[in-house]
Coordinates of C-alpha atoms in Angstrom, one line a residue:
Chain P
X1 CA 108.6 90.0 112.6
X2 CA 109.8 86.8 114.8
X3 CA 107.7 84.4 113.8
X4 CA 109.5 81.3 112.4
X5 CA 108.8 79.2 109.5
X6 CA 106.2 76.3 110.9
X7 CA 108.0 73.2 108.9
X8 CA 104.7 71.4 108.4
X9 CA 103.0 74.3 105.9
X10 CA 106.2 75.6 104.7
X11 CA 104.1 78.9 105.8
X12 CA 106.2 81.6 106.4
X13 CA 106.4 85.5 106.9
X14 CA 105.8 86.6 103.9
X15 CA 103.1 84.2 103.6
X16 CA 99.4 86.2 103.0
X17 CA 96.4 86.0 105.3
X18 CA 94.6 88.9 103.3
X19 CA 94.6 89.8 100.2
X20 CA 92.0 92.7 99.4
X21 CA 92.5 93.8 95.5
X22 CA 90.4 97.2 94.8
X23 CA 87.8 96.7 97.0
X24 CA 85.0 99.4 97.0
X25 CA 82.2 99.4 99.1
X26 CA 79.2 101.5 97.6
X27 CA 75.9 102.6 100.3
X28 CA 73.0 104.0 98.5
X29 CA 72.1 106.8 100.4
X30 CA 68.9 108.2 101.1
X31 CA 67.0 104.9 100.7
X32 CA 68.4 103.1 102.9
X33 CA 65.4 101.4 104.7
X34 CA 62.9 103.0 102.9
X35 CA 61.4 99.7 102.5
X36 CA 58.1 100.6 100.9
X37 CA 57.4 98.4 97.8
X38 CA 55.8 101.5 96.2
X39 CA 58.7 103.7 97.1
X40 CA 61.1 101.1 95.6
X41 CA 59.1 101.0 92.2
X42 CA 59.0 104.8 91.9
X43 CA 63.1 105.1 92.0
X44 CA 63.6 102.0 89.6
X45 CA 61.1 103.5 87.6
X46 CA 62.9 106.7 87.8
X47 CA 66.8 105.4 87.2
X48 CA 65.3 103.3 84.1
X49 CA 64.3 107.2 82.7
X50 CA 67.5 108.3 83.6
X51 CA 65.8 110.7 86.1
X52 CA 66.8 111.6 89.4
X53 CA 65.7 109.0 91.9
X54 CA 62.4 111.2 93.8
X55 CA 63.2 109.4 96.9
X56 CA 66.4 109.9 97.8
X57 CA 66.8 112.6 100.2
X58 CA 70.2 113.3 99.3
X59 CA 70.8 114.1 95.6
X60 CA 73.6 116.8 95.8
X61 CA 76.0 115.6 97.1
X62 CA 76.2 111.9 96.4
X63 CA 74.6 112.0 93.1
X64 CA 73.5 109.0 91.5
X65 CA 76.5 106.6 92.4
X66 CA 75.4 106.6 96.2
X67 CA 78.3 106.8 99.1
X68 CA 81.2 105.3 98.7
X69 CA 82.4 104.1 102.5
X70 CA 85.1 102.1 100.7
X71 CA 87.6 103.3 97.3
X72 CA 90.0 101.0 95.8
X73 CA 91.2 99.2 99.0
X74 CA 94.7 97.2 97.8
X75 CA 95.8 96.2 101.1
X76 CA 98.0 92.8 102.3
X77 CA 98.3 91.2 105.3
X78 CA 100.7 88.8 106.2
X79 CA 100.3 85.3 108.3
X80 CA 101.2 86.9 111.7
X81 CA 101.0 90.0 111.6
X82 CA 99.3 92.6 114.0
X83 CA 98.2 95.6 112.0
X84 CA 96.8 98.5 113.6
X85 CA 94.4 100.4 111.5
X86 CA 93.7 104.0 112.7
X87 CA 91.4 106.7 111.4
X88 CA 88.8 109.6 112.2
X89 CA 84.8 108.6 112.6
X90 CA 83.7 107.6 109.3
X91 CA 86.9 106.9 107.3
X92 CA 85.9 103.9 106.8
X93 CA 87.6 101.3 109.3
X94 CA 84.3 99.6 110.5
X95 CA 83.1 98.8 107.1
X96 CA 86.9 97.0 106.1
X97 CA 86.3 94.8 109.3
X98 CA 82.7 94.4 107.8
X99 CA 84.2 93.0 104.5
X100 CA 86.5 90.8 106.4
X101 CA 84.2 89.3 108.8
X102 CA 81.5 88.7 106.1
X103 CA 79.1 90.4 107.4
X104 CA 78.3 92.3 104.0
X105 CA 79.8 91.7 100.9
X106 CA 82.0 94.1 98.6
X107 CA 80.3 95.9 95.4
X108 CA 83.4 95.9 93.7
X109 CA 86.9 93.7 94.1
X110 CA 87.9 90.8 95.7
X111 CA 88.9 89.6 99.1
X112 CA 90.7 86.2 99.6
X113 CA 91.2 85.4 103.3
X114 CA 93.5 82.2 104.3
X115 CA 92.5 80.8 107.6
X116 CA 89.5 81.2 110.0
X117 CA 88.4 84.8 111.0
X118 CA 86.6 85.6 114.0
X119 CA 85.7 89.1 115.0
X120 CA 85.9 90.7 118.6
X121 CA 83.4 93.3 118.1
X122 CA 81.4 94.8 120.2
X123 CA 81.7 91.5 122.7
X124 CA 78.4 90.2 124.2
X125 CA 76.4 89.9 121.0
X126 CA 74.1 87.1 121.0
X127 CA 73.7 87.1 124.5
X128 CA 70.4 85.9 126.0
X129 CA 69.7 87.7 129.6
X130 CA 67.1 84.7 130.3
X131 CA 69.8 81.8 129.9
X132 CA 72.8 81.1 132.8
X133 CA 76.0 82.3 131.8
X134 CA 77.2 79.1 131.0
X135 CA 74.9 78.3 128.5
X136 CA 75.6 82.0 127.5
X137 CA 79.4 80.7 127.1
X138 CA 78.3 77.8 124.6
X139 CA 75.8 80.0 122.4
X140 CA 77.9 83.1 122.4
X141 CA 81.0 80.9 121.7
X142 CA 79.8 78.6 119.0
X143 CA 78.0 81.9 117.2
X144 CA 81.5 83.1 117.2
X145 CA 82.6 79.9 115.5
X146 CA 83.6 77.4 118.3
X147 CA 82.5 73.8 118.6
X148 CA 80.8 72.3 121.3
X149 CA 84.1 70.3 122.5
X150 CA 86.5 73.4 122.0
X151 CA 84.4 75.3 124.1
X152 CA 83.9 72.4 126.9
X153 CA 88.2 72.2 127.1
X154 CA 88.1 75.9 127.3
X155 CA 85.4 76.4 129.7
X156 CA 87.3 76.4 132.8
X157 CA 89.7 78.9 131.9
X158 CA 87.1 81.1 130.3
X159 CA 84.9 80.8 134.0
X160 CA 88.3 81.7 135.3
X161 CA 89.2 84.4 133.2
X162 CA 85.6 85.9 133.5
X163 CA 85.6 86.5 137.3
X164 CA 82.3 85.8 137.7
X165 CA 82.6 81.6 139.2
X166 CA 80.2 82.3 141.7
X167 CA 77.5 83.1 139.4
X168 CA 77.9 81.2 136.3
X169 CA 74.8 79.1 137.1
X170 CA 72.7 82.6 137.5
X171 CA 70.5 83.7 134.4
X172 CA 73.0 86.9 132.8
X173 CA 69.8 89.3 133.4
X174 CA 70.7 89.1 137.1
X175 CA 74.4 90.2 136.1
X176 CA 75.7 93.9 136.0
X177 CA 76.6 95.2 133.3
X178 CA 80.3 95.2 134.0
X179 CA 80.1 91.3 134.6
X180 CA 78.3 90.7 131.3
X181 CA 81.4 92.3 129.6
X182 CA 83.7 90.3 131.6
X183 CA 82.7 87.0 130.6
X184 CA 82.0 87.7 127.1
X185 CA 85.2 88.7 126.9
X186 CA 86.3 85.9 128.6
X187 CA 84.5 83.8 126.0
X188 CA 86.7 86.6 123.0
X189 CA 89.8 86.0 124.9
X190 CA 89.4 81.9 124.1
X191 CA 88.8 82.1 120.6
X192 CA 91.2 79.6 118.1
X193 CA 91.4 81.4 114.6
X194 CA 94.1 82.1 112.6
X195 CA 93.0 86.0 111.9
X196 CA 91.2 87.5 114.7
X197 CA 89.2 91.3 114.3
X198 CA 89.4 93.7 117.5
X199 CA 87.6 96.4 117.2
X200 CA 87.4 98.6 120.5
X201 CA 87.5 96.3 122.4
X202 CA 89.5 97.6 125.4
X203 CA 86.8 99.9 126.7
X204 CA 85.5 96.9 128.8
X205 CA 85.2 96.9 132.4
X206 CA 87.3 98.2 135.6
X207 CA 90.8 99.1 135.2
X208 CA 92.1 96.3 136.5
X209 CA 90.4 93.8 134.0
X210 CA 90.7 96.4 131.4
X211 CA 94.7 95.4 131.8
X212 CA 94.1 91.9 132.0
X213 CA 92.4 91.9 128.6
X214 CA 95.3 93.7 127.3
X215 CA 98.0 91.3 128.5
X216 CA 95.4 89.0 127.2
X217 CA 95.1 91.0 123.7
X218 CA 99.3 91.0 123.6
X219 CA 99.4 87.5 124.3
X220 CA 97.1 86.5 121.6
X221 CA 98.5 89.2 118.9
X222 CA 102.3 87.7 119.7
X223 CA 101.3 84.2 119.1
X224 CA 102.8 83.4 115.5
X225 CA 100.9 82.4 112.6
X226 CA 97.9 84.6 114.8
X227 CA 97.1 87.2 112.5
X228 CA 95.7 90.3 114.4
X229 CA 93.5 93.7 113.0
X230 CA 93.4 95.7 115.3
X231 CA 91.5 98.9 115.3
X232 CA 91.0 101.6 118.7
X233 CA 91.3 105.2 118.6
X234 CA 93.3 104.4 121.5
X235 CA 97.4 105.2 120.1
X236 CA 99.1 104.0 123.3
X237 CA 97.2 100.4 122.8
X238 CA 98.2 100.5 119.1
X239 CA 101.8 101.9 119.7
X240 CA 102.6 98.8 121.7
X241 CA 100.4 96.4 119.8
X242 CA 101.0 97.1 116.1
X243 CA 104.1 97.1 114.0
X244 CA 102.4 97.9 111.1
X245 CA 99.4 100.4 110.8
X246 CA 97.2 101.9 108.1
X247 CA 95.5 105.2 108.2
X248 CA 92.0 105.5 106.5
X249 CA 90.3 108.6 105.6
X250 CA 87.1 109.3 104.0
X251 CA 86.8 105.3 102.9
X252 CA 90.9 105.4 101.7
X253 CA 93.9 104.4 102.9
X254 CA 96.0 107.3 103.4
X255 CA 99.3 105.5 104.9
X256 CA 100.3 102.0 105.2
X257 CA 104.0 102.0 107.3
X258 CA 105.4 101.8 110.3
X259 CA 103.0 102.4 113.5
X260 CA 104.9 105.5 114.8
X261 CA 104.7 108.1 111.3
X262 CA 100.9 106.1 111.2
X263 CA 100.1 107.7 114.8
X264 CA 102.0 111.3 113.5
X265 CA 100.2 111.3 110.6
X266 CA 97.0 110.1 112.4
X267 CA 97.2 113.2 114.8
X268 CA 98.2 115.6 112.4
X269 CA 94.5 114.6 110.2
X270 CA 92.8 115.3 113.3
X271 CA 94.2 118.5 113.8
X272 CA 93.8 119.8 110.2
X273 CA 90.2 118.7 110.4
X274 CA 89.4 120.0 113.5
X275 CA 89.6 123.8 112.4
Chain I
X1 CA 95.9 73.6 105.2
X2 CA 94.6 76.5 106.3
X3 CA 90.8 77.7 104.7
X4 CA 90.9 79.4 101.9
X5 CA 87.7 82.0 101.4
X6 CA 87.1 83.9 98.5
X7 CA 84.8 86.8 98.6
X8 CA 83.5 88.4 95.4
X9 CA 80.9 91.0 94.5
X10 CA 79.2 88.6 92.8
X11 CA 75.8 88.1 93.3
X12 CA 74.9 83.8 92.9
X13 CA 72.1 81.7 93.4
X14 CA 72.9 78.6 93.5
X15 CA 76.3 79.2 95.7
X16 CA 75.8 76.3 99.3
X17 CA 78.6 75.5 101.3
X18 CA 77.3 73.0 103.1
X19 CA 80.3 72.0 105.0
X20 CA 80.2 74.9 106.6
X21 CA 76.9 74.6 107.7
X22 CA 77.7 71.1 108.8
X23 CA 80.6 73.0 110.5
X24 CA 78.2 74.8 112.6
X25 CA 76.2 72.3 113.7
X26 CA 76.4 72.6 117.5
X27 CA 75.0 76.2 117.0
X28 CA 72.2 74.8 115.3
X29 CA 72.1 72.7 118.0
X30 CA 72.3 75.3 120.6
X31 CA 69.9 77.4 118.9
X32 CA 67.0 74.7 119.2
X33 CA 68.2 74.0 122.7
X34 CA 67.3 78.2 123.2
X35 CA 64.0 78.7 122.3
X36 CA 62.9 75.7 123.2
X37 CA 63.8 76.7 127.0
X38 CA 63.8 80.1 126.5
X39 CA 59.6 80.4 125.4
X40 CA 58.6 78.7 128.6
X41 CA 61.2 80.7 131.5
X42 CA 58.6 82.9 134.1
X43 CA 55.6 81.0 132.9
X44 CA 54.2 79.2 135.7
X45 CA 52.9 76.2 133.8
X46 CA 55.8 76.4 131.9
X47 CA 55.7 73.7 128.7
X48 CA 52.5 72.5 129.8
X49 CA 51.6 75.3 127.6
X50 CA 52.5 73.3 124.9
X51 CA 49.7 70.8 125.2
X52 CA 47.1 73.0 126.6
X53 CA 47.4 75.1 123.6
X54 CA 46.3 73.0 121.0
X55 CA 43.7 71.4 123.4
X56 CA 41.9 74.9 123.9
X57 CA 41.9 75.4 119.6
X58 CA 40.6 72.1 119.8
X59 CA 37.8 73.0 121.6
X60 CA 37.0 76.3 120.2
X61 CA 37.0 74.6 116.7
X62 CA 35.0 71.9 117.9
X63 CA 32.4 74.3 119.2
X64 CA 32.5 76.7 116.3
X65 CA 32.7 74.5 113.0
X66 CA 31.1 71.3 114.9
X67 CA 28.5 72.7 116.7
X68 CA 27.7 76.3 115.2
X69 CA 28.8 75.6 111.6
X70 CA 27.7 72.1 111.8
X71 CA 30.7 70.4 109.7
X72 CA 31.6 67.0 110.0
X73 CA 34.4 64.8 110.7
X74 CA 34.1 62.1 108.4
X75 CA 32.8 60.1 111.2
X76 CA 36.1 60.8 113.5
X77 CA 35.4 61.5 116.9
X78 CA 35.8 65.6 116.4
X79 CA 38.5 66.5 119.3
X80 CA 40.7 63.7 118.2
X81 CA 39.6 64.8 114.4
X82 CA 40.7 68.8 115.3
X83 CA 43.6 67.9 117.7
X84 CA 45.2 66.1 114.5
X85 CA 44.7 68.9 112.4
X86 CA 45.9 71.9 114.6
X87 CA 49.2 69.5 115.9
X88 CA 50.2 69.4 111.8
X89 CA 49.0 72.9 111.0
X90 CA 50.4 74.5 114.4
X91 CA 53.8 73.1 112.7
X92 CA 53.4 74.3 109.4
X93 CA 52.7 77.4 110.7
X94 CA 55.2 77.6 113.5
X95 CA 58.0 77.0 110.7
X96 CA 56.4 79.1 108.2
X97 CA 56.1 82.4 110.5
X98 CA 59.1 82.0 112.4
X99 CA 61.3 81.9 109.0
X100 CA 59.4 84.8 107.6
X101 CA 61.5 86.7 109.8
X102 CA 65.2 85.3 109.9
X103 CA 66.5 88.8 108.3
X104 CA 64.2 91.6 110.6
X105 CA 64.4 89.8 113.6
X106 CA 67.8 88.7 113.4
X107 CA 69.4 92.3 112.2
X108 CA 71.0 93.2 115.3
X109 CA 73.4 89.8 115.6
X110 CA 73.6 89.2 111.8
X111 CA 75.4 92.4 111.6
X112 CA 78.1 91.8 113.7
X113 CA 79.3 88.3 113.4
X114 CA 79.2 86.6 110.3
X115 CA 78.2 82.2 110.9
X116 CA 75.9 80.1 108.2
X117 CA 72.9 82.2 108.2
X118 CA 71.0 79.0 107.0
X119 CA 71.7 77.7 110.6
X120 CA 69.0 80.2 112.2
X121 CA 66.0 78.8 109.8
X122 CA 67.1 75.3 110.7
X123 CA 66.8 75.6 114.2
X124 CA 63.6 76.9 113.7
X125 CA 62.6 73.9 112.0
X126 CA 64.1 71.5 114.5
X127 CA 62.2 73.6 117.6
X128 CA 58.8 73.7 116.3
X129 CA 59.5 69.6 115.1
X130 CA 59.9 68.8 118.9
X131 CA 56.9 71.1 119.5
X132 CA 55.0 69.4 116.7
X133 CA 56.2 65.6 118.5
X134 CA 54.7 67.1 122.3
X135 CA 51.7 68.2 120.6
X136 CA 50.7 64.9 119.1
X137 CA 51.0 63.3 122.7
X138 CA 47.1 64.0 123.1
X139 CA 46.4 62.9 119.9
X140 CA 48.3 60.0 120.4
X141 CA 46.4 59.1 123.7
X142 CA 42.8 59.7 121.8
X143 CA 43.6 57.7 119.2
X144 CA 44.7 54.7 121.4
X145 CA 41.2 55.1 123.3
X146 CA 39.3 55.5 120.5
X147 CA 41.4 52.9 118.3
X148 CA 40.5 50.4 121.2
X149 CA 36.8 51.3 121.4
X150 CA 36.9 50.5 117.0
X151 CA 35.9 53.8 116.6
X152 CA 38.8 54.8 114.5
X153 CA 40.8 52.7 112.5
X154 CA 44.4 54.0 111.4
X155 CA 45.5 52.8 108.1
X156 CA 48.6 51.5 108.4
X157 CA 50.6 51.5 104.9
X158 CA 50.3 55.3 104.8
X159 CA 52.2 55.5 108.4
X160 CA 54.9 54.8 106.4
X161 CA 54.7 58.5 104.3
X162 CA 54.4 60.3 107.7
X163 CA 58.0 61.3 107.8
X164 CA 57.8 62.4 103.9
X165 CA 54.4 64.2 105.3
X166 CA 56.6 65.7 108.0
X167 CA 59.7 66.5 105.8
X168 CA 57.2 68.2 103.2
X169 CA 55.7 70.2 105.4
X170 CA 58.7 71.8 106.6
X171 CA 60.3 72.4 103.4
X172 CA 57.1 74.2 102.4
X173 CA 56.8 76.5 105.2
X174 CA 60.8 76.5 104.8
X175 CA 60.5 78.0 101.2
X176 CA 57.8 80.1 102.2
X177 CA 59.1 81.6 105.3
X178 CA 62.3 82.6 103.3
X179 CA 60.7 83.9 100.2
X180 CA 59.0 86.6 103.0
X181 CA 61.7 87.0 105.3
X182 CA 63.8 88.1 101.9
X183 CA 61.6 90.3 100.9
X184 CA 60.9 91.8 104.2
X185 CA 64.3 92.8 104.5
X186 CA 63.5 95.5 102.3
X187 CA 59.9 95.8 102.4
X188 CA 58.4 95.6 105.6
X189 CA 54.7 95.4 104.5
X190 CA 54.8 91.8 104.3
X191 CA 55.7 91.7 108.1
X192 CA 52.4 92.7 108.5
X193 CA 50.6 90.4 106.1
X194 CA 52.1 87.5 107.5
X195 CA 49.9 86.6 110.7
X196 CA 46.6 87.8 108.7
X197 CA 47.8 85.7 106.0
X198 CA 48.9 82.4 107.8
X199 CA 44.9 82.5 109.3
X200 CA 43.1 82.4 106.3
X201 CA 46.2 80.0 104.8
X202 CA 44.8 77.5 107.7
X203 CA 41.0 78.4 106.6
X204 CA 41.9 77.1 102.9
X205 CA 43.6 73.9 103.7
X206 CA 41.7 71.0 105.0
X207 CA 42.8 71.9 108.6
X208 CA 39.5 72.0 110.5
X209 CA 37.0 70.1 107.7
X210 CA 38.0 67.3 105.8
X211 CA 38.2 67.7 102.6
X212 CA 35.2 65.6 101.8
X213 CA 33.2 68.2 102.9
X214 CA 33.7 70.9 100.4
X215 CA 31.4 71.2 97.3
X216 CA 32.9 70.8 94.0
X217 CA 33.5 74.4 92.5
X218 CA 36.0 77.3 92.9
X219 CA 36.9 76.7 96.5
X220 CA 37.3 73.3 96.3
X221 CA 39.9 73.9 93.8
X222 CA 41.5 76.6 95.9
X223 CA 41.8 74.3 98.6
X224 CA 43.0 71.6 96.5
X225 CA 45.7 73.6 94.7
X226 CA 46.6 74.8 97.6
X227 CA 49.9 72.6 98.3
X228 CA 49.3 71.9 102.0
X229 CA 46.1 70.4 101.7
X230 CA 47.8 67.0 100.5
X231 CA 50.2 66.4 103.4
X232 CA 47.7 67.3 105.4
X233 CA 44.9 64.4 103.7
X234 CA 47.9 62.0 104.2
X235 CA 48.5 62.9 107.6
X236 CA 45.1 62.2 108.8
X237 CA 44.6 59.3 106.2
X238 CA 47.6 57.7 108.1
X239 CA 46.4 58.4 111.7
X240 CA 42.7 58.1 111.3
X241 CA 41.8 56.4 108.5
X242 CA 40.0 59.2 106.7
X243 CA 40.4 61.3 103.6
X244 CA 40.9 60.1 100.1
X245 CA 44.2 61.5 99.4
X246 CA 44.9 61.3 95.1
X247 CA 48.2 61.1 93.8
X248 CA 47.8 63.4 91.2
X249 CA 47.6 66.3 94.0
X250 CA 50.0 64.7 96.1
X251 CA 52.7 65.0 93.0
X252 CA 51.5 68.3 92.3
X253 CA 51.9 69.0 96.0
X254 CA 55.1 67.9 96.0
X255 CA 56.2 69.9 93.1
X256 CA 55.3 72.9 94.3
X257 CA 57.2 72.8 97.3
X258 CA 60.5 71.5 95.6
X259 CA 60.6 75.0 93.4
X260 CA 59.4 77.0 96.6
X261 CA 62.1 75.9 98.5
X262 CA 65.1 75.8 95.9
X263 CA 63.5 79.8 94.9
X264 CA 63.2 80.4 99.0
X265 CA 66.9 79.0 99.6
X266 CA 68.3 80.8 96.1
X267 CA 66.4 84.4 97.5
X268 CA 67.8 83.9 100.9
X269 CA 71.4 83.1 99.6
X270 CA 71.3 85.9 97.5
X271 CA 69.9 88.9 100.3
X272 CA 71.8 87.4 103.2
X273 CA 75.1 89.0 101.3
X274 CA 74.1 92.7 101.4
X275 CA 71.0 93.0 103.6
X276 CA 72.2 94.7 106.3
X277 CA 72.6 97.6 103.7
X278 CA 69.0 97.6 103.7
X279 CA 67.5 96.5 106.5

């Protein structure tokens, strides 16, 4: 790490921006969205007997405790860091950026975040096709946690960035789809929080603006005190991205090291699980 | 300092952070600002549609309970008398259906981005209070005619309550709407209740009859328990002049909808957590 010590905090490397302590995150299977009031009563009824719930359709295998996506996650991040965190389909990495970004909460453990997170995924959510991309830029910005006046300094280097100038005034259902991606990444690319969440995001775009969001990516991840997850299944990205990387399986953390025996070990689990 | 959060399996109630709703305010903001353009884009008489709907109600009611059902209107010229009544109702019911379904409607960008949940049912509130401001307008102009002619005469002193009229209103539907949209999260048969249900709401409040004109008995009481009925007997006592509003139902009234809404705001605080497991 390079960052130096910013006088005014007294914040320094070692300084945390997460702290997860054994987080678990538990999905009761088979009910999900059931959602008949009936339905509901029948498998309360049925756990208050100590019975198997009737309406779960899978009994076998998760039992009664329902799916664990999550285990005993202990994991630290430090102020500044870029962590990569790698794994197969399913171990579990969506649902950690879930924790983190709010979205749902943990069923055990505790999380303590210092500093603002915003989260890159899938970019474009919240976009109206009936509204101008401008006014696309202010809702999709201040969803993401912008104000009005940070997004009105920004907006001429997010416009910019965007490549779309010409038709910024244009309702976003006229745009393709490639120009959709483009300026809400554009409107990613601008965000101002201390831990940011990308998840996939490089598969945006042409090639050229694909490497334009990664020079973008680099220069937000190298900022200091800019904490950085960053999740892809893509290792080159993560090679040059991450110095620190965590690989998950089945809802664990399986490593937690240096990027390069992260990738190794990341390669060698697909291979064993691809026979 | 940089924030701090703290997130714990812990299930609250009572658990606001208001400053981050305050924090958010501009998408509140922005939020209004969307529907409030959005509703009316490829429409060709575009918000027009705003006063034309209550106008045509108007008239329907005018025809059905004036005419074929033959109530009165407490001596209120009726179309001024109906206008009043669907303006106040249309934004009871505007806030109280469009909250209903925050979670189900919402899923798709509640479960990527985390932001003050609260801020969605606000907006709500805000859109259909500038919908509720056009749609008096008519009124408004009625009222001045008819006001000139003497044939209505507005009392005064209770203009005063109309913004505690308005504020109660909302925080009704407010609690209401999020009592349903929390439960439809998981149960989606109340999704289907809710438009059946908001009609015959409207047919128990003193909406389209004053309430002068109901017969002492079992639905009198109905419609007098029913918590809307007050704000609405105020509302019109205010503009027109009509209605005997008593305080003992107004109190009740407002008692109601202080434990709807602090049981509609504790509900939603406490689904908004984990619902996307569910929904």
């Amino acid at each position: 790490m390079t960052e130096k010590t910013k006088p005014t905090s007294g914040a320094n490397e070692t300084t945390p921006a997460i702290i997860m302590s054994d987080v678990s995150k538990r999905y009761s299977l088979g009910q999900i969205g059931y959602g008949t009031l009936q339905a509901d009563f029948q498998s309360w009824w049925a756990r208050r007997l100590g019975r198997d719930d009737p309406n779960s359709k899978v009994t076998s295998k998760a039992g009664r405790g329902g799916f664990f996506a999550l285990k005993d996650i202990n994991l630290t991040v430090a102020r500044g860091e870029t962590l990569g965190i790698i794994g197969r389909n399913g171990a579990g990495k969506s649902t950690l950026l879930k924790l983190l970004s709010r979205v749902t909460a943990p069923t055990t453990g505790t999380i303590d975040i210092y500093g603002r997170v915003s989260s890159l995924l899938e970019v474009g959510t919240g976009f109206n096709l009936q509204m101008t991309g401008r006014e696309n830029v202010f809702l999709n910005g201040s969803i993401l946690g912008l104000s009005r006046a940070e997004i009105k300094e920004n907006m001429d280097s997010i416009i910019a960035f965007s490549e779309v100038e010409e038709f910024i005034d244009t309702p976003v259902k006229r745009y393709s789809s490639g120009m959709k991606v483009k300026l809400a990444f554009a409107v990613a690319a601008h965000l101002k929080c201390e831990i940011m969440i990308m998840d996939e995001v490089l598969a945006v775009g042409d090639a050229a603006f694909k490497k334009k969001c990664f020079a973008k990516l680099r220069e937000t991840a190298s900022e200091r005190d800019r904490t950085v997850l960053y999740v892809s299944h893509d290792m080159a990205t993560v090679r040059e991205l991450c110095s620190r990387c965590i690989v998950m399986d089945k809802g664990r953390i399986v490593f937690d090291g240096a990027t390069d025996d992260a990738v190794r070990l990341y390669e060698e689990l697909g291979s064993s699980h691809r026979v | 300092m940089t924030a701090h959060t703290h997130i714990t399996p812990k299930k609250g109630w009572f658990n606001w952070n208001l400053k981050e709703l305050w924090d958010y305010r501009d998408l509140i903001f922005l939020f209004t600002k969307k529907s409030l353009t959005v509703t009316y884009k490829q429409t060709i008489l575009g918000p027009l549609w705003l006063l034309l709907n209550p106008l045509i109600s108007s008239f329907v009611y005018m025809v059905v309970f004036g005419r074929i059902a033959g109530l009165g209107t407490e001596g209120v010229p009726e179309m001024l008398f109906y206008l009043t009544g669907t303006a106040a109702w249309n934004f009871f019911s505007a806030c109280f259906s469009g909250n209903s379904t925050v979670f189900t409607s919402n899923a798709n960008l509640f479960g990527k981005i985390w932001f003050p949940r609260l801020t969605v049912p606000i907006s709500t509130i805000l859109t259909a209070a500038v919908r509720f401001a056009v749609q008096l307008l008519p009124a408004l102009g009625l009222l001045i005619y008819y006001g000139a002619k003497g044939a209505v005469h507005p009392d005064w002193r209770y203009c005063l309550l109309i913004p505690l009229v308005v504020v109660q209103l909302a925080s009704l539907a407010l609690g209401c709407g999020l009592i349903v949209s929390s439960a439809t999260a998981k149960y989606r048969d109340l999704n289907v209740l809710v438009p059946v249900g908001t009609q015959l709401w409207m047919y128990a409040t003193a909406v389209v009859y004053p309430l002068s004109e109901i017969p002492a008995g079992i639905i009198r009481r109905i419609v007098l328990i029913n918590p809307v009925t007050a704000p609405m007997e105020l509302f019109r006592r205010a503009l027109l002049g009509v209605g005997t509003p008593e305080l003992r139902y107004v109190l009740f009234s407002w008692a109601l909808t202080i434990l709807i809404l602090a049981f509609g705001l504790a509900l939603f605080h406490r689904v908004e957590r984990n619902f996307l497991d569910t929904v």
